[in-house]
mmCIF file of C-alpha atoms in Angstrom:
data_model
loop_
_atom_site.group_PDB
_atom_site.id
_atom_site.type_symbol
_atom_site.label_atom_id
_atom_site.label_comp_id
_atom_site.label_asym_id
_atom_site.label_seq_id
_atom_site.Cartn_x
_atom_site.Cartn_y
_atom_site.Cartn_z
ATOM 1 C CA UNK U 1 14.747 -40.674 23.317
ATOM 2 C CA UNK U 2 13.477 -37.228 22.424
ATOM 3 C CA UNK U 3 15.234 -33.440 22.987
ATOM 4 C CA UNK U 4 14.851 -29.891 23.595
ATOM 5 C CA UNK U 5 16.287 -27.341 21.100
ATOM 6 C CA UNK U 6 15.281 -24.587 22.975
ATOM 7 C CA UNK U 7 13.659 -22.936 25.516
ATOM 8 C CA UNK U 8 12.197 -19.464 25.997
ATOM 9 C CA UNK U 9 10.156 -17.306 28.322
ATOM 10 C CA UNK U 10 8.888 -14.469 28.147
ATOM 11 C CA UNK U 11 7.436 -11.465 30.537
ATOM 12 C CA UNK U 12 4.398 -9.073 30.151
ATOM 13 C CA UNK U 13 6.582 -5.334 30.310
ATOM 14 C CA UNK U 14 4.680 -4.204 33.728
ATOM 15 C CA UNK U 15 7.322 -4.942 36.292
ATOM 16 C CA UNK U 16 6.735 -3.994 39.675
ATOM 17 C CA UNK U 17 8.373 -4.832 42.788
ATOM 18 C CA UNK U 18 7.358 -6.994 46.030
ATOM 19 C CA UNK U 19 6.744 -3.761 48.057
ATOM 20 C CA UNK U 20 4.813 -1.791 45.655
ATOM 21 C CA UNK U 21 2.794 -4.919 45.047
ATOM 22 C CA UNK U 22 1.656 -5.281 48.617
ATOM 23 C CA UNK U 23 1.398 -1.813 48.715
ATOM 24 C CA UNK U 24 -1.659 -1.613 46.834
ATOM 25 C CA UNK U 25 -2.569 -4.458 47.693
ATOM 26 C CA UNK U 26 -2.336 -2.989 52.017
ATOM 27 C CA UNK U 27 -5.070 -0.112 50.448
ATOM 28 C CA UNK U 28 -7.461 -2.632 49.630
ATOM 29 C CA UNK U 29 -7.002 -5.440 52.882
ATOM 30 C CA UNK U 30 -7.843 -2.621 55.098
ATOM 31 C CA UNK U 31 -6.808 -4.159 59.247
ATOM 32 C CA UNK U 32 -5.767 -7.145 56.776
ATOM 33 C CA UNK U 33 -2.700 -5.599 55.090
ATOM 34 C CA UNK U 34 -0.099 -6.469 58.215
ATOM 35 C CA UNK U 35 -0.745 -9.872 57.629
ATOM 36 C CA UNK U 36 -0.919 -10.479 54.080
ATOM 37 C CA UNK U 37 2.766 -7.762 54.360
ATOM 38 C CA UNK U 38 4.491 -10.444 56.508
ATOM 39 C CA UNK U 39 3.268 -13.508 54.026
ATOM 40 C CA UNK U 40 4.614 -11.297 51.138
ATOM 41 C CA UNK U 41 7.910 -10.378 53.008
ATOM 42 C CA UNK U 42 9.579 -13.550 53.642
ATOM 43 C CA UNK U 43 7.872 -15.420 49.901
ATOM 44 C CA UNK U 44 11.864 -14.581 48.219
ATOM 45 C CA UNK U 45 10.330 -13.065 45.876
ATOM 46 C CA UNK U 46 11.843 -9.843 44.790
ATOM 47 C CA UNK U 47 10.305 -8.624 41.617
ATOM 48 C CA UNK U 48 6.841 -10.045 39.700
ATOM 49 C CA UNK U 49 5.574 -8.884 36.025
ATOM 50 C CA UNK U 50 1.572 -8.324 35.203
ATOM 51 C CA UNK U 51 -0.591 -7.925 33.170
ATOM 52 C CA UNK U 52 -2.202 -4.827 33.826
ATOM 53 C CA UNK U 53 -0.926 -2.011 35.628
ATOM 54 C CA UNK U 54 -0.539 -1.968 39.240
ATOM 55 C CA UNK U 55 -4.277 -0.167 40.043
ATOM 56 C CA UNK U 56 -6.055 -1.645 37.727
ATOM 57 C CA UNK U 57 -5.921 -4.711 40.416
ATOM 58 C CA UNK U 58 -8.347 -2.908 42.260
ATOM 59 C CA UNK U 59 -11.251 -3.070 39.729
ATOM 60 C CA UNK U 60 -11.403 -6.810 38.459
ATOM 61 C CA UNK U 61 -14.661 -7.628 37.085
ATOM 62 C CA UNK U 62 -15.926 -10.897 37.252
ATOM 63 C CA UNK U 63 -14.702 -14.178 35.644
ATOM 64 C CA UNK U 64 -16.452 -12.761 32.333
ATOM 65 C CA UNK U 65 -14.138 -9.590 32.838
ATOM 66 C CA UNK U 66 -11.658 -11.357 34.053
ATOM 67 C CA UNK U 67 -11.274 -13.993 31.158
ATOM 68 C CA UNK U 68 -11.733 -11.746 28.485
ATOM 69 C CA UNK U 69 -8.612 -9.894 29.674
ATOM 70 C CA UNK U 70 -7.234 -13.204 30.086
ATOM 71 C CA UNK U 71 -7.351 -14.337 25.966
ATOM 72 C CA UNK U 72 -6.947 -10.569 24.994
ATOM 73 C CA UNK U 73 -3.328 -10.246 26.636
ATOM 74 C CA UNK U 74 -2.607 -14.150 26.155
ATOM 75 C CA UNK U 75 -2.636 -14.788 23.463
ATOM 76 C CA UNK U 76 -0.269 -11.859 22.149
ATOM 77 C CA UNK U 77 2.534 -12.926 25.072
ATOM 78 C CA UNK U 78 2.273 -16.913 23.955
ATOM 79 C CA UNK U 79 2.644 -15.421 19.926
ATOM 80 C CA UNK U 80 6.356 -13.715 21.071
ATOM 81 C CA UNK U 81 7.000 -17.031 23.521
ATOM 82 C CA UNK U 82 6.656 -19.036 20.503
ATOM 83 C CA UNK U 83 8.377 -17.122 18.039
ATOM 84 C CA UNK U 84 11.186 -16.834 19.759
ATOM 85 C CA UNK U 85 11.907 -20.237 20.835
ATOM 86 C CA UNK U 86 11.151 -21.580 17.071
ATOM 87 C CA UNK U 87 13.758 -18.388 16.423
ATOM 88 C CA UNK U 88 16.270 -20.457 18.155
ATOM 89 C CA UNK U 89 15.637 -23.981 17.635
ATOM 90 C CA UNK U 90 15.415 -22.671 13.602
ATOM 91 C CA UNK U 91 12.845 -24.829 12.927
ATOM 92 C CA UNK U 92 9.610 -22.668 11.779
ATOM 93 C CA UNK U 93 5.857 -22.718 11.846
ATOM 94 C CA UNK U 94 5.522 -25.509 9.088
ATOM 95 C CA UNK U 95 7.888 -28.016 10.946
ATOM 96 C CA UNK U 96 5.643 -28.770 13.828
ATOM 97 C CA UNK U 97 3.986 -31.683 13.789
ATOM 98 C CA UNK U 98 2.122 -30.749 17.012
ATOM 99 C CA UNK U 99 1.123 -28.681 19.794
ATOM 100 C CA UNK U 100 0.699 -29.165 23.067
ATOM 101 C CA UNK U 101 -0.557 -25.587 25.328
ATOM 102 C CA UNK U 102 -0.940 -25.654 28.803
ATOM 103 C CA UNK U 103 -2.537 -22.482 30.828
ATOM 104 C CA UNK U 104 -4.685 -22.883 34.441
ATOM 105 C CA UNK U 105 -5.661 -18.985 35.084
ATOM 106 C CA UNK U 106 -8.591 -18.471 31.664
ATOM 107 C CA UNK U 107 -10.272 -20.848 29.529
ATOM 108 C CA UNK U 108 -10.223 -20.472 25.519
ATOM 109 C CA UNK U 109 -12.634 -21.687 22.813
ATOM 110 C CA UNK U 110 -11.525 -22.899 21.065
ATOM 111 C CA UNK U 111 -8.006 -23.052 23.115
ATOM 112 C CA UNK U 112 -4.639 -21.106 23.158
ATOM 113 C CA UNK U 113 -2.892 -22.872 20.313
ATOM 114 C CA UNK U 114 -5.347 -22.972 18.012
ATOM 115 C CA UNK U 115 -5.561 -18.957 18.040
ATOM 116 C CA UNK U 116 -1.655 -19.286 17.526
ATOM 117 C CA UNK U 117 -2.590 -20.982 14.875
ATOM 118 C CA UNK U 118 -4.258 -18.340 13.364
ATOM 119 C CA UNK U 119 -1.612 -15.884 13.619
ATOM 120 C CA UNK U 120 1.686 -17.775 11.945
ATOM 121 C CA UNK U 121 2.328 -20.150 9.279
ATOM 122 C CA UNK U 122 1.490 -23.921 11.533
ATOM 123 C CA UNK U 123 0.548 -26.481 8.448
ATOM 124 C CA UNK U 124 -3.345 -27.274 8.763
ATOM 125 C CA UNK U 125 -2.865 -31.063 10.082
ATOM 126 C CA UNK U 126 -1.415 -29.831 12.864
ATOM 127 C CA UNK U 127 -2.480 -32.024 15.753
ATOM 128 C CA UNK U 128 -3.018 -30.543 18.616
ATOM 129 C CA UNK U 129 -2.713 -31.188 22.045
ATOM 130 C CA UNK U 130 -4.364 -28.493 24.741
ATOM 131 C CA UNK U 131 -4.150 -29.237 28.560
ATOM 132 C CA UNK U 132 -5.681 -27.805 31.525
ATOM 133 C CA UNK U 133 -6.129 -28.451 34.695
ATOM 134 C CA UNK U 134 -2.437 -28.804 36.027
ATOM 135 C CA UNK U 135 -1.618 -25.680 36.976
ATOM 136 C CA UNK U 136 2.199 -25.673 38.481
ATOM 137 C CA UNK U 137 2.417 -29.254 36.829
ATOM 138 C CA UNK U 138 1.865 -28.183 33.719
ATOM 139 C CA UNK U 139 4.896 -27.315 32.234
ATOM 140 C CA UNK U 140 6.486 -30.431 33.301
ATOM 141 C CA UNK U 141 4.097 -32.457 31.963
ATOM 142 C CA UNK U 142 4.199 -31.190 28.545
ATOM 143 C CA UNK U 143 7.109 -31.931 28.146
ATOM 144 C CA UNK U 144 6.652 -35.274 29.606
ATOM 145 C CA UNK U 145 4.027 -35.615 26.841
ATOM 146 C CA UNK U 146 5.414 -34.502 23.890
ATOM 147 C CA UNK U 147 8.559 -37.069 25.000
ATOM 148 C CA UNK U 148 5.850 -39.861 25.005
ATOM 149 C CA UNK U 149 4.498 -38.560 21.892
ATOM 150 C CA UNK U 150 7.699 -38.380 19.984
ATOM 151 C CA UNK U 151 9.005 -41.744 21.314
ATOM 152 C CA UNK U 152 5.888 -42.660 18.745
ATOM 153 C CA UNK U 153 6.961 -40.551 15.742
ATOM 154 C CA UNK U 154 10.418 -39.757 16.142
ATOM 155 C CA UNK U 155 10.630 -37.743 13.167
ATOM 156 C CA UNK U 156 8.428 -35.271 14.309
ATOM 157 C CA UNK U 157 8.656 -32.203 15.697
ATOM 158 C CA UNK U 158 6.517 -31.145 18.698
ATOM 159 C CA UNK U 159 6.102 -27.019 20.172
ATOM 160 C CA UNK U 160 4.832 -26.706 23.676
ATOM 161 C CA UNK U 161 3.059 -23.015 24.961
ATOM 162 C CA UNK U 162 2.744 -22.682 28.718
ATOM 163 C CA UNK U 163 0.724 -19.079 29.926
ATOM 164 C CA UNK U 164 -0.047 -18.123 33.030
ATOM 165 C CA UNK U 165 -1.554 -14.792 34.150
ATOM 166 C CA UNK U 166 -1.714 -15.506 37.104
ATOM 167 C CA UNK U 167 -2.934 -12.049 38.241
ATOM 168 C CA UNK U 168 -5.689 -12.230 36.722
ATOM 169 C CA UNK U 169 -7.210 -14.517 39.697
ATOM 170 C CA UNK U 170 -6.485 -12.192 42.524
ATOM 171 C CA UNK U 171 -9.496 -11.774 45.070
ATOM 172 C CA UNK U 172 -9.026 -8.876 46.578
ATOM 173 C CA UNK U 173 -12.135 -9.904 48.867
ATOM 174 C CA UNK U 174 -10.444 -13.072 50.014
ATOM 175 C CA UNK U 175 -8.482 -12.625 53.020
ATOM 176 C CA UNK U 176 -8.023 -16.414 53.990
ATOM 177 C CA UNK U 177 -3.987 -17.129 54.634
ATOM 178 C CA UNK U 178 -4.020 -18.900 51.639
ATOM 179 C CA UNK U 179 -5.318 -16.163 49.175
ATOM 180 C CA UNK U 180 -2.719 -13.674 50.943
ATOM 181 C CA UNK U 181 0.368 -16.526 50.427
ATOM 182 C CA UNK U 182 -1.289 -16.462 46.852
ATOM 183 C CA UNK U 183 -1.153 -12.814 46.206
ATOM 184 C CA UNK U 184 2.225 -12.681 47.065
ATOM 185 C CA UNK U 185 3.649 -15.501 44.955
ATOM 186 C CA UNK U 186 2.518 -15.841 41.993
ATOM 187 C CA UNK U 187 2.944 -13.703 38.518
ATOM 188 C CA UNK U 188 2.888 -13.784 34.409
ATOM 189 C CA UNK U 189 4.748 -14.659 31.803
ATOM 190 C CA UNK U 190 4.724 -17.814 28.908
ATOM 191 C CA UNK U 191 7.019 -20.229 27.530
ATOM 192 C CA UNK U 192 7.389 -21.791 24.827
ATOM 193 C CA UNK U 193 10.119 -24.950 23.775
ATOM 194 C CA UNK U 194 10.599 -26.739 20.869
ATOM 195 C CA UNK U 195 11.365 -31.073 21.184
ATOM 196 C CA UNK U 196 11.447 -33.029 18.193
ATOM 197 C CA UNK U 197 12.364 -36.823 18.129
ATOM 198 C CA UNK U 198 15.277 -39.001 17.734
ATOM 199 C CA UNK U 199 15.069 -39.456 13.612
ATOM 200 C CA UNK U 200 14.355 -36.200 13.702
ATOM 201 C CA UNK U 201 17.251 -34.287 11.269
ATOM 202 C CA UNK U 202 17.727 -31.428 14.251
ATOM 203 C CA UNK U 203 18.396 -34.363 16.389
ATOM 204 C CA UNK U 204 21.670 -34.321 17.251
ATOM 205 C CA UNK U 205 21.861 -30.524 17.751
ATOM 206 C CA UNK U 206 20.556 -30.354 20.902
ATOM 207 C CA UNK U 207 22.375 -29.802 24.365
ATOM 208 C CA UNK U 208 19.617 -31.561 26.579
ATOM 209 C CA UNK U 209 18.317 -35.008 25.444
ATOM 210 C CA UNK U 210 15.306 -36.677 27.312
ATOM 211 C CA UNK U 211 15.259 -40.378 28.374
ATOM 212 C CA UNK U 212 12.249 -41.280 30.384
ATOM 213 C CA UNK U 213 9.551 -39.706 32.148
ATOM 214 C CA UNK U 214 7.374 -40.852 35.459
ATOM 215 C CA UNK U 215 3.420 -39.654 36.476
ATOM 216 C CA UNK U 216 2.706 -39.752 39.834
ATOM 217 C CA UNK U 217 -0.190 -39.396 41.722
ATOM 218 C CA UNK U 218 -0.924 -39.386 45.779
ATOM 219 C CA UNK U 219 -4.313 -40.718 46.444
ATOM 220 C CA UNK U 220 -6.450 -39.096 49.087
ATOM 221 C CA UNK U 221 -4.787 -35.225 47.906
ATOM 222 C CA UNK U 222 -7.062 -33.267 45.631
ATOM 223 C CA UNK U 223 -7.656 -30.422 48.384
ATOM 224 C CA UNK U 224 -3.613 -29.416 48.724
ATOM 225 C CA UNK U 225 -4.126 -27.290 45.466
ATOM 226 C CA UNK U 226 -6.571 -26.087 43.239
ATOM 227 C CA UNK U 227 -9.472 -23.489 42.495
ATOM 228 C CA UNK U 228 -12.807 -23.442 44.262
ATOM 229 C CA UNK U 229 -14.575 -21.336 40.874
ATOM 230 C CA UNK U 230 -17.109 -18.641 41.724
ATOM 231 C CA UNK U 231 -17.996 -15.822 40.501
ATOM 232 C CA UNK U 232 -15.486 -13.945 40.610
ATOM 233 C CA UNK U 233 -13.291 -16.682 38.313
ATOM 234 C CA UNK U 234 -10.767 -18.963 40.231
ATOM 235 C CA UNK U 235 -10.149 -19.005 43.732
ATOM 236 C CA UNK U 236 -7.509 -20.803 45.701
ATOM 237 C CA UNK U 237 -6.985 -23.610 46.893
ATOM 238 C CA UNK U 238 -3.580 -24.092 48.944
ATOM 239 C CA UNK U 239 -2.672 -26.129 51.746
ATOM 240 C CA UNK U 240 0.312 -25.605 54.365
ATOM 241 C CA UNK U 241 1.079 -28.869 53.874
ATOM 242 C CA UNK U 242 2.316 -28.818 50.718
ATOM 243 C CA UNK U 243 6.238 -28.676 52.143
ATOM 244 C CA UNK U 244 5.056 -31.534 54.012
ATOM 245 C CA UNK U 245 4.161 -33.847 51.512
ATOM 246 C CA UNK U 246 7.115 -32.921 48.863
ATOM 247 C CA UNK U 247 9.737 -34.096 51.794
ATOM 248 C CA UNK U 248 7.640 -37.478 52.414
ATOM 249 C CA UNK U 249 6.403 -38.183 48.802
ATOM 250 C CA UNK U 250 9.060 -36.870 46.570
ATOM 251 C CA UNK U 251 12.144 -39.706 48.201
ATOM 252 C CA UNK U 252 10.243 -42.797 47.037
ATOM 253 C CA UNK U 253 8.951 -41.133 43.719
ATOM 254 C CA UNK U 254 12.400 -40.113 42.370
ATOM 255 C CA UNK U 255 13.702 -44.454 43.369
ATOM 256 C CA UNK U 256 11.762 -45.474 41.957
ATOM 257 C CA UNK U 257 12.601 -43.667 38.627
ATOM 258 C CA UNK U 258 15.490 -43.682 38.170
ATOM 259 C CA UNK U 259 15.555 -47.639 39.709
ATOM 260 C CA UNK U 260 14.242 -48.347 35.618
ATOM 261 C CA UNK U 261 17.512 -47.109 34.454
ATOM 262 C CA UNK U 262 19.575 -48.828 36.987
ATOM 263 C CA UNK U 263 20.191 -45.040 38.321
ATOM 264 C CA UNK U 264 20.855 -43.869 41.941
ATOM 265 C CA UNK U 265 20.323 -40.231 42.950
ATOM 266 C CA UNK U 266 24.421 -39.603 43.570
ATOM 267 C CA UNK U 267 24.313 -40.106 39.210
ATOM 268 C CA UNK U 268 21.888 -36.643 39.238
ATOM 269 C CA UNK U 269 23.962 -33.471 38.533
ATOM 270 C CA UNK U 270 21.100 -30.923 38.465
ATOM 271 C CA UNK U 271 17.581 -30.670 39.126
ATOM 272 C CA UNK U 272 15.633 -28.456 36.891
ATOM 273 C CA UNK U 273 12.548 -27.683 39.556
ATOM 274 C CA UNK U 274 9.059 -25.972 39.977
ATOM 275 C CA UNK U 275 9.875 -23.281 42.269
ATOM 276 C CA UNK U 276 6.569 -23.824 44.278
ATOM 277 C CA UNK U 277 7.654 -21.349 47.050
ATOM 278 C CA UNK U 278 10.878 -20.622 49.669
ATOM 279 C CA UNK U 279 9.137 -23.847 52.110
ATOM 280 C CA UNK U 280 8.758 -25.809 49.519
ATOM 281 C CA UNK U 281 12.036 -25.597 47.783
ATOM 282 C CA UNK U 282 14.129 -25.751 51.510
ATOM 283 C CA UNK U 283 11.637 -29.300 50.843
ATOM 284 C CA UNK U 284 12.746 -30.149 48.003
ATOM 285 C CA UNK U 285 16.504 -29.447 48.644
ATOM 286 C CA UNK U 286 16.315 -31.674 51.773
ATOM 287 C CA UNK U 287 13.862 -34.804 49.922
ATOM 288 C CA UNK U 288 17.086 -34.594 47.633
ATOM 289 C CA UNK U 289 19.677 -34.532 50.061
ATOM 290 C CA UNK U 290 21.003 -31.708 48.087
ATOM 291 C CA UNK U 291 23.044 -28.605 48.778
ATOM 292 C CA UNK U 292 20.024 -25.567 48.351
ATOM 293 C CA UNK U 293 22.180 -24.165 45.086
ATOM 294 C CA UNK U 294 21.441 -27.372 42.825
ATOM 295 C CA UNK U 295 17.915 -25.512 42.984
ATOM 296 C CA UNK U 296 19.626 -22.026 41.744
ATOM 297 C CA UNK U 297 17.679 -21.628 38.789
ATOM 298 C CA UNK U 298 14.660 -22.228 41.013
ATOM 299 C CA UNK U 299 15.744 -19.521 43.314
ATOM 300 C CA UNK U 300 16.765 -17.384 40.428
ATOM 301 C CA UNK U 301 13.382 -17.882 38.306
ATOM 302 C CA UNK U 302 11.389 -16.984 41.936
ATOM 303 C CA UNK U 303 13.177 -13.987 42.587
ATOM 304 C CA UNK U 304 13.015 -12.423 39.589
ATOM 305 C CA UNK U 305 9.397 -13.626 38.420
ATOM 306 C CA UNK U 306 7.643 -15.011 40.803
ATOM 307 C CA UNK U 307 5.319 -17.855 40.823
ATOM 308 C CA UNK U 308 4.067 -18.626 37.231
ATOM 309 C CA UNK U 309 2.574 -22.062 37.847
ATOM 310 C CA UNK U 310 3.125 -23.969 34.750
ATOM 311 C CA UNK U 311 5.684 -21.851 33.411
ATOM 312 C CA UNK U 312 8.140 -21.674 35.787
ATOM 313 C CA UNK U 313 9.634 -24.798 34.824
ATOM 314 C CA UNK U 314 9.489 -24.212 31.367
ATOM 315 C CA UNK U 315 11.534 -20.502 32.380
ATOM 316 C CA UNK U 316 14.298 -22.685 34.375
ATOM 317 C CA UNK U 317 14.647 -25.240 31.870
ATOM 318 C CA UNK U 318 15.729 -22.061 29.832
ATOM 319 C CA UNK U 319 18.159 -20.519 32.185
ATOM 320 C CA UNK U 320 19.397 -24.360 33.054
ATOM 321 C CA UNK U 321 20.549 -24.524 28.490
ATOM 322 C CA UNK U 322 21.914 -21.115 29.496
ATOM 323 C CA UNK U 323 24.868 -22.299 31.879
ATOM 324 C CA UNK U 324 27.778 -24.137 29.837
ATOM 325 C CA UNK U 325 28.905 -27.772 31.550
ATOM 326 C CA UNK U 326 32.260 -29.006 30.484
ATOM 327 C CA UNK U 327 31.020 -33.148 30.629
ATOM 328 C CA UNK U 328 27.683 -34.633 30.126
ATOM 329 C CA UNK U 329 24.914 -34.588 33.066
ATOM 330 C CA UNK U 330 22.147 -36.017 34.026
ATOM 331 C CA UNK U 331 18.859 -33.899 35.299
ATOM 332 C CA UNK U 332 15.621 -34.509 36.881
ATOM 333 C CA UNK U 333 13.203 -31.697 35.649
ATOM 334 C CA UNK U 334 10.012 -32.017 37.892
ATOM 335 C CA UNK U 335 7.010 -30.187 39.211
ATOM 336 C CA UNK U 336 4.424 -30.520 41.537
ATOM 337 C CA UNK U 337 0.824 -29.551 41.267
ATOM 338 C CA UNK U 338 -3.255 -30.261 41.809
ATOM 339 C CA UNK U 339 -4.038 -33.492 42.511
ATOM 340 C CA UNK U 340 -1.553 -33.909 44.195
ATOM 341 C CA UNK U 341 0.405 -35.265 42.006
ATOM 342 C CA UNK U 342 4.551 -35.475 40.195
ATOM 343 C CA UNK U 343 6.040 -35.183 36.885
ATOM 344 C CA UNK U 344 9.366 -35.851 36.218
ATOM 345 C CA UNK U 345 11.403 -36.166 33.620
ATOM 346 C CA UNK U 346 15.033 -37.635 32.942
ATOM 347 C CA UNK U 347 17.159 -35.807 31.242
ATOM 348 C CA UNK U 348 20.942 -35.994 29.589
ATOM 349 C CA UNK U 349 22.550 -32.428 29.013
ATOM 350 C CA UNK U 350 25.999 -32.144 26.758
ATOM 351 C CA UNK U 351 28.792 -29.814 26.514
#
């Protein structure tokens, strides 16, 4: 067992409506602008926060230039999210035993969590676990790996930091349907989560405990989602088959997971799910046989913040923790991403 003490999300201060973003991209895409706008209008995204001023996206440079911008903006954003999450947990940086970081939108060596260690008062023997390549799966995977670690080290505390600046990956010369969909969905943000093991002094203060985690890998789905890398950085790979995969794979995966603990889907009281996009959320509701209201935090996050890749499920976790409940409630925290695969975390929330 482990527990989540806090979850905090921070977005860049540049916030734009979907209409404003579509208008700027229309200036670049010319004859393809109408098609792009149609995808954007159906994304259910209302506003997005971006690392740069909107006009700056017309002149994004090569991979190196974009990555420099990623480091410049990711470090302070992550620092703020971590500072907030630590304050909410009432722990300090020096109390953390392991930092797990994830991002799919930039590369840094030393990695992001090492840069945070140079800015904050972490112990010099703090362990680090940077994770790359997980994409939208990343936030859920971090929670799962933190739980695995805390099961082995029940007196320890873990900090998770996820930072994504998806807007810096926009390829404005790519007029594929996948890219038009992506530029209408993805956005920027950073999230931090603090977790502790069952024998930690703060465990009893937690409002949400983690019971178990499970990974699920789906063979021969490599080109469903991911990046192709070119001179301008990360080029989106995104198949229209994602919703069908969700409906096909999720039911059996969830059943297998719950069977471990002699639970049934009817025992689950809440779902903390990465939003993906509107078609993915609709498919997930069908796969779990639940009303769309069960995914209200996912829909809210998508509308207000867009798809922030690994950050989104942690934003939805933060929103969930802010809602009150009258009695104990079992839940599933889950996300799907490149490979194609999924991560599931079984949770219990207490009043």
